[in-house]
Amino acid sequence: AVVSTQSTGEEFLSWTFPAKLLFITFWTKWFITKYCAIWCMSESAACLAGMGQQEDGSWDGIVNVDVVKFETSLTIQDELTSFNMQTHRWVKRNVYKRCKVLNTPVLSRIISLTFLYLWHGVYIGFLNLFVVEALGISTEEALNRYISRDKISGYIPVIPRWFLSCVQYVMKNMCVGYGLCGFALRTPARCHVFYSGVYYCFHWGRVLWLVVELGVLRRLISDKKDKSQ
């Protein structure tokens, strides 16, 4: 009801840009919590039935979501690895590792995400999710190289680390929620109305960052190394 009456309707488009971003964050968190709840209940039922015990005696053989890590993670990568864990492990073991012969981690990741896309179903919203996920992780890795929390604290000691962690947590939830909206809306028409309402900001932002990194930052770093030598 929330999707059909707000996120793809005139009411959503009439909101301010900050209000739309807040809606993205909270609505997608509510949307994905349903999956976490079902997985936790199915895991509990399986354990009560005697399934899921490991050789070391632990009962995490069929765990599909690490709730604590999922709710407290500060990076997109950490949140993704704590969610739908069994599927990720299977894809990593049977798809990603078999692509090592290509000797290109980026291509291996693209093939793995393409497999996940076809597995979930051929919807434009699913494709959008995995594209945004790949761009988000690559952007996050690049940002950690240039402006990590430790570097910011070193440059500006006035800013406490807990404040930077809070900012990172909010940004992470917004980025993940932005991609999950496509997963929930699925069809091209609904996705377009929604993303045009926020001006495709994360799509353009991530592509712009990749252009800046590849065209400017890496060239500056290489020039500094050449001068030092």
mmCIF file of N, CA, C and O in Angstrom, residues 44-133:
data_model
loop_
_atom_site.group_PDB
_atom_site.id
_atom_site.type_symbol
_atom_site.label_atom_id
_atom_site.label_comp_id
_atom_site.label_asym_id
_atom_site.label_seq_id
_atom_site.Cartn_x
_atom_site.Cartn_y
_atom_site.Cartn_z
ATOM 1 N N SER A 44 14.793 -20.708 13.141
ATOM 2 C CA SER A 44 14.387 -21.215 14.455
ATOM 3 C C SER A 44 13.637 -22.536 14.311
ATOM 4 O O SER A 44 13.881 -23.493 15.056
ATOM 5 N N ALA A 45 12.723 -22.607 13.339
ATOM 6 C CA ALA A 45 11.960 -23.838 13.123
ATOM 7 C C ALA A 45 12.875 -24.984 12.713
ATOM 8 O O ALA A 45 12.706 -26.131 13.171
ATOM 9 N N ALA A 46 13.862 -24.692 11.869
ATOM 10 C CA ALA A 46 14.783 -25.734 11.427
ATOM 11 C C ALA A 46 15.637 -26.246 12.584
ATOM 12 O O ALA A 46 15.889 -27.448 12.712
ATOM 13 N N CYS A 47 16.092 -25.331 13.440
ATOM 14 C CA CYS A 47 16.903 -25.742 14.591
ATOM 15 C C CYS A 47 16.089 -26.592 15.562
ATOM 16 O O CYS A 47 16.579 -27.579 16.107
ATOM 17 N N LEU A 48 14.818 -26.212 15.776
ATOM 18 C CA LEU A 48 13.954 -27.005 16.653
ATOM 19 C C LEU A 48 13.703 -28.398 16.071
ATOM 20 O O LEU A 48 13.462 -29.359 16.818
ATOM 21 N N ALA A 49 13.764 -28.502 14.747
ATOM 22 C CA ALA A 49 13.577 -29.794 14.089
ATOM 23 C C ALA A 49 14.870 -30.594 14.030
ATOM 24 O O ALA A 49 14.878 -31.716 13.503
ATOM 25 N N GLY A 50 15.968 -30.019 14.545
ATOM 26 C CA GLY A 50 17.232 -30.739 14.590
ATOM 27 C C GLY A 50 18.125 -30.541 13.389
ATOM 28 O O GLY A 50 19.113 -31.265 13.224
ATOM 29 N N MET A 51 17.811 -29.559 12.550
ATOM 30 C CA MET A 51 18.626 -29.303 11.358
ATOM 31 C C MET A 51 19.508 -28.072 11.561
ATOM 32 O O MET A 51 19.164 -27.184 12.341
ATOM 33 N N GLY A 52 20.612 -28.033 10.857
ATOM 34 C CA GLY A 52 21.478 -26.863 10.887
ATOM 35 C C GLY A 52 22.671 -26.966 11.812
ATOM 36 O O GLY A 52 23.445 -26.014 11.914
ATOM 37 N N GLN A 53 22.855 -28.094 12.482
ATOM 38 C CA GLN A 53 23.990 -28.219 13.395
ATOM 39 C C GLN A 53 25.263 -28.535 12.629
ATOM 40 O O GLN A 53 25.285 -29.386 11.749
ATOM 41 N N GLN A 54 26.335 -27.828 12.978
ATOM 42 C CA GLN A 54 27.623 -28.018 12.336
ATOM 43 C C GLN A 54 28.430 -29.102 13.048
ATOM 44 O O GLN A 54 28.059 -29.580 14.128
ATOM 45 N N GLU A 55 29.551 -29.486 12.442
ATOM 46 C CA GLU A 55 30.399 -30.510 13.029
ATOM 47 C C GLU A 55 31.004 -30.077 14.356
ATOM 48 O O GLU A 55 31.303 -30.908 15.219
ATOM 49 N N ASP A 56 31.204 -28.755 14.533
ATOM 50 C CA ASP A 56 31.775 -28.257 15.782
ATOM 51 C C ASP A 56 30.727 -28.073 16.877
ATOM 52 O O ASP A 56 31.040 -27.589 17.965
ATOM 53 N N GLY A 57 29.480 -28.437 16.585
ATOM 54 C CA GLY A 57 28.432 -28.336 17.586
ATOM 55 C C GLY A 57 27.606 -27.068 17.513
ATOM 56 O O GLY A 57 26.585 -26.954 18.198
ATOM 57 N N SER A 58 28.017 -26.090 16.713
ATOM 58 C CA SER A 58 27.250 -24.847 16.576
ATOM 59 C C SER A 58 26.009 -25.084 15.722
ATOM 60 O O SER A 58 25.932 -26.042 14.953
ATOM 61 N N TRP A 59 25.045 -24.171 15.855
ATOM 62 C CA TRP A 59 23.766 -24.303 15.161
ATOM 63 C C TRP A 59 23.576 -23.201 14.118
ATOM 64 O O TRP A 59 22.476 -22.697 13.916
ATOM 65 N N ASP A 60 24.647 -22.822 13.450
ATOM 66 C CA ASP A 60 24.579 -21.746 12.462
ATOM 67 C C ASP A 60 24.713 -22.255 11.028
ATOM 68 O O ASP A 60 25.097 -21.515 10.139
ATOM 69 N N GLY A 61 24.380 -23.523 10.815
ATOM 70 C CA GLY A 61 24.532 -24.097 9.480
ATOM 71 C C GLY A 61 23.573 -23.541 8.451
ATOM 72 O O GLY A 61 23.841 -23.584 7.254
ATOM 73 N N ILE A 62 22.434 -23.020 8.908
ATOM 74 C CA ILE A 62 21.448 -22.491 7.960
ATOM 75 C C ILE A 62 21.125 -21.030 8.250
ATOM 76 O O ILE A 62 20.079 -20.528 7.824
ATOM 77 N N VAL A 63 22.017 -20.353 8.961
ATOM 78 C CA VAL A 63 21.814 -18.931 9.235
ATOM 79 C C VAL A 63 21.830 -18.158 7.919
ATOM 80 O O VAL A 63 22.734 -18.321 7.101
ATOM 81 N N ASN A 64 20.827 -17.313 7.721
ATOM 82 C CA ASN A 64 20.737 -16.561 6.472
ATOM 83 C C ASN A 64 20.863 -15.057 6.670
ATOM 84 O O ASN A 64 20.941 -14.315 5.697
ATOM 85 N N VAL A 65 20.878 -14.607 7.917
ATOM 86 C CA VAL A 65 21.060 -13.185 8.193
ATOM 87 C C VAL A 65 21.712 -13.027 9.560
ATOM 88 O O VAL A 65 21.302 -13.643 10.537
ATOM 89 N N ASP A 66 22.776 -12.235 9.609
ATOM 90 C CA ASP A 66 23.419 -11.863 10.863
ATOM 91 C C ASP A 66 22.791 -10.544 11.298
ATOM 92 O O ASP A 66 23.185 -9.468 10.836
ATOM 93 N N VAL A 67 21.802 -10.628 12.180
ATOM 94 C CA VAL A 67 20.981 -9.468 12.502
ATOM 95 C C VAL A 67 21.815 -8.333 13.088
ATOM 96 O O VAL A 67 21.654 -7.162 12.704
ATOM 97 N N VAL A 68 22.715 -8.642 14.015
ATOM 98 C CA VAL A 68 23.522 -7.604 14.672
ATOM 99 C C VAL A 68 24.407 -6.890 13.650
ATOM 100 O O VAL A 68 24.454 -5.657 13.590
ATOM 101 N N LYS A 69 25.094 -7.656 12.836
ATOM 102 C CA LYS A 69 25.968 -7.062 11.824
ATOM 103 C C LYS A 69 25.152 -6.302 10.783
ATOM 104 O O LYS A 69 25.556 -5.224 10.323
ATOM 105 N N PHE A 70 23.989 -6.842 10.424
ATOM 106 C CA PHE A 70 23.137 -6.195 9.429
ATOM 107 C C PHE A 70 22.662 -4.830 9.916
ATOM 108 O O PHE A 70 22.594 -3.870 9.147
ATOM 109 N N GLU A 71 22.322 -4.725 11.192
ATOM 110 C CA GLU A 71 21.774 -3.480 11.726
ATOM 111 C C GLU A 71 22.851 -2.479 12.132
ATOM 112 O O GLU A 71 22.563 -1.282 12.230
ATOM 113 N N THR A 72 24.075 -2.931 12.382
ATOM 114 C CA THR A 72 25.114 -2.023 12.892
ATOM 115 C C THR A 72 26.259 -1.788 11.914
ATOM 116 O O THR A 72 27.163 -1.005 12.225
ATOM 117 N N SER A 73 26.241 -2.429 10.754
ATOM 118 C CA SER A 73 27.342 -2.269 9.803
ATOM 119 C C SER A 73 27.432 -0.833 9.300
ATOM 120 O O SER A 73 26.429 -0.122 9.199
ATOM 121 N N LEU A 74 28.651 -0.420 8.982
ATOM 122 C CA LEU A 74 28.896 0.934 8.503
ATOM 123 C C LEU A 74 29.222 0.990 7.016
ATOM 124 O O LEU A 74 29.372 2.074 6.463
ATOM 125 N N THR A 75 29.348 -0.166 6.381
ATOM 126 C CA THR A 75 29.687 -0.199 4.964
ATOM 127 C C THR A 75 28.675 -1.034 4.193
ATOM 128 O O THR A 75 28.017 -1.925 4.758
ATOM 129 N N ILE A 76 28.564 -0.751 2.911
ATOM 130 C CA ILE A 76 27.657 -1.509 2.043
ATOM 131 C C ILE A 76 28.101 -2.963 1.963
ATOM 132 O O ILE A 76 27.278 -3.884 2.016
ATOM 133 N N GLN A 77 29.401 -3.178 1.875
ATOM 134 C CA GLN A 77 29.930 -4.532 1.767
ATOM 135 C C GLN A 77 29.571 -5.363 2.986
ATOM 136 O O GLN A 77 29.146 -6.522 2.865
ATOM 137 N N ASP A 78 29.718 -4.794 4.183
ATOM 138 C CA ASP A 78 29.399 -5.533 5.406
ATOM 139 C C ASP A 78 27.916 -5.860 5.493
ATOM 140 O O ASP A 78 27.530 -6.939 5.945
ATOM 141 N N GLU A 79 27.077 -4.926 5.076
ATOM 142 C CA GLU A 79 25.637 -5.195 5.126
ATOM 143 C C GLU A 79 25.249 -6.285 4.144
ATOM 144 O O GLU A 79 24.432 -7.155 4.463
ATOM 145 N N LEU A 80 25.827 -6.271 2.957
ATOM 146 C CA LEU A 80 25.490 -7.282 1.963
ATOM 147 C C LEU A 80 25.938 -8.672 2.394
ATOM 148 O O LEU A 80 25.242 -9.656 2.159
ATOM 149 N N THR A 81 27.120 -8.764 3.031
ATOM 150 C CA THR A 81 27.611 -10.072 3.461
ATOM 151 C C THR A 81 26.851 -10.609 4.671
ATOM 152 O O THR A 81 26.959 -11.797 4.982
ATOM 153 N N SER A 82 26.093 -9.766 5.364
ATOM 154 C CA SER A 82 25.314 -10.224 6.519
ATOM 155 C C SER A 82 23.874 -10.528 6.160
ATOM 156 O O SER A 82 23.080 -10.893 7.026
ATOM 157 N N PHE A 83 23.530 -10.413 4.890
ATOM 158 C CA PHE A 83 22.143 -10.562 4.433
ATOM 159 C C PHE A 83 22.097 -11.604 3.321
ATOM 160 O O PHE A 83 22.949 -11.608 2.434
ATOM 161 N N ASN A 84 21.107 -12.509 3.373
ATOM 162 C CA ASN A 84 20.983 -13.569 2.368
ATOM 163 C C ASN A 84 22.296 -14.349 2.257
ATOM 164 O O ASN A 84 22.815 -14.594 1.163
ATOM 165 N N MET A 85 22.813 -14.735 3.403
ATOM 166 C CA MET A 85 24.159 -15.284 3.503
ATOM 167 C C MET A 85 24.325 -16.601 2.745
ATOM 168 O O MET A 85 25.359 -16.834 2.118
ATOM 169 N N GLN A 86 23.327 -17.462 2.794
ATOM 170 C CA GLN A 86 23.449 -18.767 2.137
ATOM 171 C C GLN A 86 23.552 -18.615 0.623
ATOM 172 O O GLN A 86 24.340 -19.297 -0.032
ATOM 173 N N THR A 87 22.770 -17.711 0.067
ATOM 174 C CA THR A 87 22.836 -17.469 -1.377
ATOM 175 C C THR A 87 24.185 -16.898 -1.777
ATOM 176 O O THR A 87 24.796 -17.317 -2.772
ATOM 177 N N HIS A 88 24.686 -15.936 -0.994
ATOM 178 C CA HIS A 88 25.981 -15.342 -1.289
ATOM 179 C C HIS A 88 27.102 -16.371 -1.219
ATOM 180 O O HIS A 88 28.025 -16.360 -2.052
ATOM 181 N N ARG A 89 27.039 -17.253 -0.214
ATOM 182 C CA ARG A 89 28.059 -18.294 -0.098
ATOM 183 C C ARG A 89 28.017 -19.237 -1.282
ATOM 184 O O ARG A 89 29.059 -19.637 -1.814
ATOM 185 N N TRP A 90 26.815 -19.604 -1.711
ATOM 186 C CA TRP A 90 26.684 -20.524 -2.836
ATOM 187 C C TRP A 90 27.219 -19.889 -4.113
ATOM 188 O O TRP A 90 27.946 -20.531 -4.882
ATOM 189 N N VAL A 91 26.856 -18.620 -4.350
ATOM 190 C CA VAL A 91 27.328 -17.930 -5.557
ATOM 191 C C VAL A 91 28.838 -17.740 -5.512
ATOM 192 O O VAL A 91 29.527 -17.903 -6.520
ATOM 193 N N LYS A 92 29.364 -17.411 -4.345
ATOM 194 C CA LYS A 92 30.810 -17.236 -4.225
ATOM 195 C C LYS A 92 31.550 -18.536 -4.507
ATOM 196 O O LYS A 92 32.580 -18.543 -5.179
ATOM 197 N N ARG A 93 31.001 -19.645 -4.021
ATOM 198 C CA ARG A 93 31.655 -20.948 -4.184
ATOM 199 C C ARG A 93 31.516 -21.495 -5.597
ATOM 200 O O ARG A 93 32.466 -22.056 -6.154
ATOM 201 N N ASN A 94 30.345 -21.326 -6.202
ATOM 202 C CA ASN A 94 30.064 -21.985 -7.479
ATOM 203 C C ASN A 94 30.180 -21.083 -8.699
ATOM 204 O O ASN A 94 30.230 -21.594 -9.824
ATOM 205 N N VAL A 95 30.194 -19.766 -8.497
ATOM 206 C CA VAL A 95 30.282 -18.849 -9.636
ATOM 207 C C VAL A 95 31.547 -17.994 -9.551
ATOM 208 O O VAL A 95 32.387 -18.026 -10.449
ATOM 209 N N TYR A 96 31.673 -17.234 -8.455
ATOM 210 C CA TYR A 96 32.770 -16.271 -8.349
ATOM 211 C C TYR A 96 34.134 -16.961 -8.397
ATOM 212 O O TYR A 96 35.026 -16.533 -9.143
ATOM 213 N N LYS A 97 34.306 -18.026 -7.599
ATOM 214 C CA LYS A 97 35.612 -18.689 -7.544
ATOM 215 C C LYS A 97 35.948 -19.386 -8.848
ATOM 216 O O LYS A 97 37.123 -19.539 -9.189
ATOM 217 N N ARG A 98 34.945 -19.795 -9.589
ATOM 218 C CA ARG A 98 35.208 -20.440 -10.871
ATOM 219 C C ARG A 98 35.600 -19.431 -11.948
ATOM 220 O O ARG A 98 36.048 -19.818 -13.015
ATOM 221 N N CYS A 99 35.387 -18.160 -11.652
ATOM 222 C CA CYS A 99 35.788 -17.117 -12.594
ATOM 223 C C CYS A 99 37.220 -16.641 -12.346
ATOM 224 O O CYS A 99 37.677 -15.700 -13.006
ATOM 225 N N LYS A 100 37.907 -17.254 -11.389
ATOM 226 C CA LYS A 100 39.285 -16.847 -11.099
ATOM 227 C C LYS A 100 40.213 -17.048 -12.289
ATOM 228 O O LYS A 100 41.249 -16.384 -12.392
ATOM 229 N N VAL A 101 39.848 -17.969 -13.179
ATOM 230 C CA VAL A 101 40.684 -18.208 -14.355
ATOM 231 C C VAL A 101 40.751 -16.963 -15.236
ATOM 232 O O VAL A 101 41.682 -16.810 -16.034
ATOM 233 N N LEU A 102 39.772 -16.073 -15.084
ATOM 234 C CA LEU A 102 39.764 -14.825 -15.857
ATOM 235 C C LEU A 102 40.798 -13.846 -15.334
ATOM 236 O O LEU A 102 41.178 -12.904 -16.033
ATOM 237 N N ASN A 103 41.235 -14.055 -14.077
ATOM 238 C CA ASN A 103 42.254 -13.217 -13.447
ATOM 239 C C ASN A 103 41.853 -11.742 -13.392
ATOM 240 O O ASN A 103 42.696 -10.846 -13.475
ATOM 241 N N THR A 104 40.561 -11.506 -13.276
ATOM 242 C CA THR A 104 40.026 -10.143 -13.193
ATOM 243 C C THR A 104 38.905 -10.118 -12.175
ATOM 244 O O THR A 104 37.776 -10.535 -12.473
ATOM 245 N N PRO A 105 39.185 -9.640 -10.952
ATOM 246 C CA PRO A 105 38.142 -9.628 -9.919
ATOM 247 C C PRO A 105 36.898 -8.838 -10.315
ATOM 248 O O PRO A 105 35.780 -9.228 -9.973
ATOM 249 N N VAL A 106 37.091 -7.749 -11.057
ATOM 250 C CA VAL A 106 35.945 -6.932 -11.457
ATOM 251 C C VAL A 106 35.023 -7.723 -12.381
ATOM 252 O O VAL A 106 33.797 -7.730 -12.213
ATOM 253 N N LEU A 107 35.605 -8.409 -13.358
ATOM 254 C CA LEU A 107 34.804 -9.209 -14.288
ATOM 255 C C LEU A 107 34.133 -10.373 -13.561
ATOM 256 O O LEU A 107 32.975 -10.712 -13.849
ATOM 257 N N SER A 108 34.827 -10.962 -12.607
ATOM 258 C CA SER A 108 34.241 -12.045 -11.813
ATOM 259 C C SER A 108 33.048 -11.551 -11.019
ATOM 260 O O SER A 108 32.018 -12.236 -10.915
ATOM 261 N N ARG A 109 33.151 -10.341 -10.479
ATOM 262 C CA ARG A 109 32.029 -9.769 -9.735
ATOM 263 C C ARG A 109 30.858 -9.471 -10.660
ATOM 264 O O ARG A 109 29.694 -9.703 -10.295
ATOM 265 N N ILE A 110 31.134 -8.966 -11.858
ATOM 266 C CA ILE A 110 30.064 -8.662 -12.813
ATOM 267 C C ILE A 110 29.331 -9.937 -13.213
ATOM 268 O O ILE A 110 28.093 -9.972 -13.285
ATOM 269 N N ILE A 111 30.078 -11.007 -13.471
ATOM 270 C CA ILE A 111 29.456 -12.276 -13.842
ATOM 271 C C ILE A 111 28.606 -12.816 -12.700
ATOM 272 O O ILE A 111 27.488 -13.306 -12.909
ATOM 273 N N SER A 112 29.098 -12.704 -11.479
ATOM 274 C CA SER A 112 28.349 -13.184 -10.313
ATOM 275 C C SER A 112 27.056 -12.401 -10.134
ATOM 276 O O SER A 112 25.992 -12.975 -9.867
ATOM 277 N N LEU A 113 27.124 -11.077 -10.277
ATOM 278 C CA LEU A 113 25.932 -10.254 -10.135
ATOM 279 C C LEU A 113 24.940 -10.510 -11.277
ATOM 280 O O LEU A 113 23.724 -10.484 -11.061
ATOM 281 N N THR A 114 25.461 -10.779 -12.480
ATOM 282 C CA THR A 114 24.574 -11.112 -13.601
ATOM 283 C C THR A 114 23.836 -12.419 -13.333
ATOM 284 O O THR A 114 22.638 -12.543 -13.616
ATOM 285 N N PHE A 115 24.555 -13.380 -12.766
ATOM 286 C CA PHE A 115 23.917 -14.645 -12.408
ATOM 287 C C PHE A 115 22.822 -14.425 -11.369
ATOM 288 O O PHE A 115 21.720 -14.991 -11.473
ATOM 289 N N LEU A 116 23.105 -13.605 -10.356
ATOM 290 C CA LEU A 116 22.100 -13.306 -9.332
ATOM 291 C C LEU A 116 20.881 -12.616 -9.940
ATOM 292 O O LEU A 116 19.736 -12.882 -9.541
ATOM 293 N N TYR A 117 21.129 -11.728 -10.883
ATOM 294 C CA TYR A 117 20.031 -11.021 -11.547
ATOM 295 C C TYR A 117 19.119 -11.998 -12.286
ATOM 296 O O TYR A 117 17.886 -11.958 -12.142
ATOM 297 N N LEU A 118 19.707 -12.904 -13.057
ATOM 298 C CA LEU A 118 18.910 -13.888 -13.794
ATOM 299 C C LEU A 118 18.222 -14.857 -12.847
ATOM 300 O O LEU A 118 17.104 -15.325 -13.116
ATOM 301 N N TRP A 119 18.859 -15.148 -11.728
ATOM 302 C CA TRP A 119 18.292 -16.062 -10.755
ATOM 303 C C TRP A 119 17.047 -15.449 -10.095
ATOM 304 O O TRP A 119 16.031 -16.121 -9.919
ATOM 305 N N HIS A 120 17.117 -14.175 -9.749
ATOM 306 C CA HIS A 120 15.991 -13.535 -9.070
ATOM 307 C C HIS A 120 14.812 -13.293 -10.017
ATOM 308 O O HIS A 120 13.661 -13.311 -9.593
ATOM 309 N N GLY A 121 15.102 -13.054 -11.277
ATOM 310 C CA GLY A 121 14.042 -12.784 -12.237
ATOM 311 C C GLY A 121 14.392 -11.595 -13.113
ATOM 312 O O GLY A 121 15.077 -10.671 -12.684
ATOM 313 N N VAL A 122 13.934 -11.630 -14.352
ATOM 314 C CA VAL A 122 14.320 -10.608 -15.321
ATOM 315 C C VAL A 122 13.396 -9.397 -15.177
ATOM 316 O O VAL A 122 12.470 -9.194 -15.965
ATOM 317 N N TYR A 123 13.642 -8.614 -14.138
ATOM 318 C CA TYR A 123 12.951 -7.345 -13.917
ATOM 319 C C TYR A 123 13.989 -6.226 -13.955
ATOM 320 O O TYR A 123 15.116 -6.390 -13.467
ATOM 321 N N ILE A 124 13.613 -5.096 -14.516
ATOM 322 C CA ILE A 124 14.541 -3.974 -14.593
ATOM 323 C C ILE A 124 14.926 -3.485 -13.197
ATOM 324 O O ILE A 124 16.043 -3.012 -12.973
ATOM 325 N N GLY A 125 14.019 -3.623 -12.229
ATOM 326 C CA GLY A 125 14.324 -3.217 -10.864
ATOM 327 C C GLY A 125 15.400 -4.072 -10.243
ATOM 328 O O GLY A 125 16.254 -3.575 -9.499
ATOM 329 N N PHE A 126 15.395 -5.383 -10.537
ATOM 330 C CA PHE A 126 16.440 -6.266 -10.029
ATOM 331 C C PHE A 126 17.793 -5.910 -10.653
ATOM 332 O O PHE A 126 18.822 -5.887 -9.971
ATOM 333 N N LEU A 127 17.782 -5.653 -11.966
ATOM 334 C CA LEU A 127 19.021 -5.258 -12.637
ATOM 335 C C LEU A 127 19.569 -3.967 -12.034
ATOM 336 O O LEU A 127 20.771 -3.837 -11.793
ATOM 337 N N ASN A 128 18.670 -3.023 -11.788
ATOM 338 C CA ASN A 128 19.083 -1.760 -11.179
ATOM 339 C C ASN A 128 19.734 -1.990 -9.828
ATOM 340 O O ASN A 128 20.756 -1.380 -9.498
ATOM 341 N N LEU A 129 19.158 -2.894 -9.021
ATOM 342 C CA LEU A 129 19.716 -3.174 -7.696
ATOM 343 C C LEU A 129 21.150 -3.656 -7.790
ATOM 344 O O LEU A 129 22.035 -3.156 -7.080
ATOM 345 N N PHE A 130 21.420 -4.611 -8.672
ATOM 346 C CA PHE A 130 22.756 -5.176 -8.744
ATOM 347 C C PHE A 130 23.757 -4.208 -9.384
ATOM 348 O O PHE A 130 24.941 -4.213 -9.031
ATOM 349 N N VAL A 131 23.293 -3.373 -10.309
ATOM 350 C CA VAL A 131 24.182 -2.348 -10.876
ATOM 351 C C VAL A 131 24.555 -1.319 -9.814
ATOM 352 O O VAL A 131 25.720 -0.958 -9.649
ATOM 353 N N VAL A 132 23.531 -0.837 -9.071
ATOM 354 C CA VAL A 132 23.781 0.125 -8.002
ATOM 355 C C VAL A 132 24.664 -0.495 -6.919
ATOM 356 O O VAL A 132 25.543 0.167 -6.355
ATOM 357 N N GLU A 133 24.450 -1.769 -6.634
ATOM 358 C CA GLU A 133 25.270 -2.464 -5.643
ATOM 359 C C GLU A 133 26.733 -2.497 -6.069
ATOM 360 O O GLU A 133 27.632 -2.202 -5.273
#
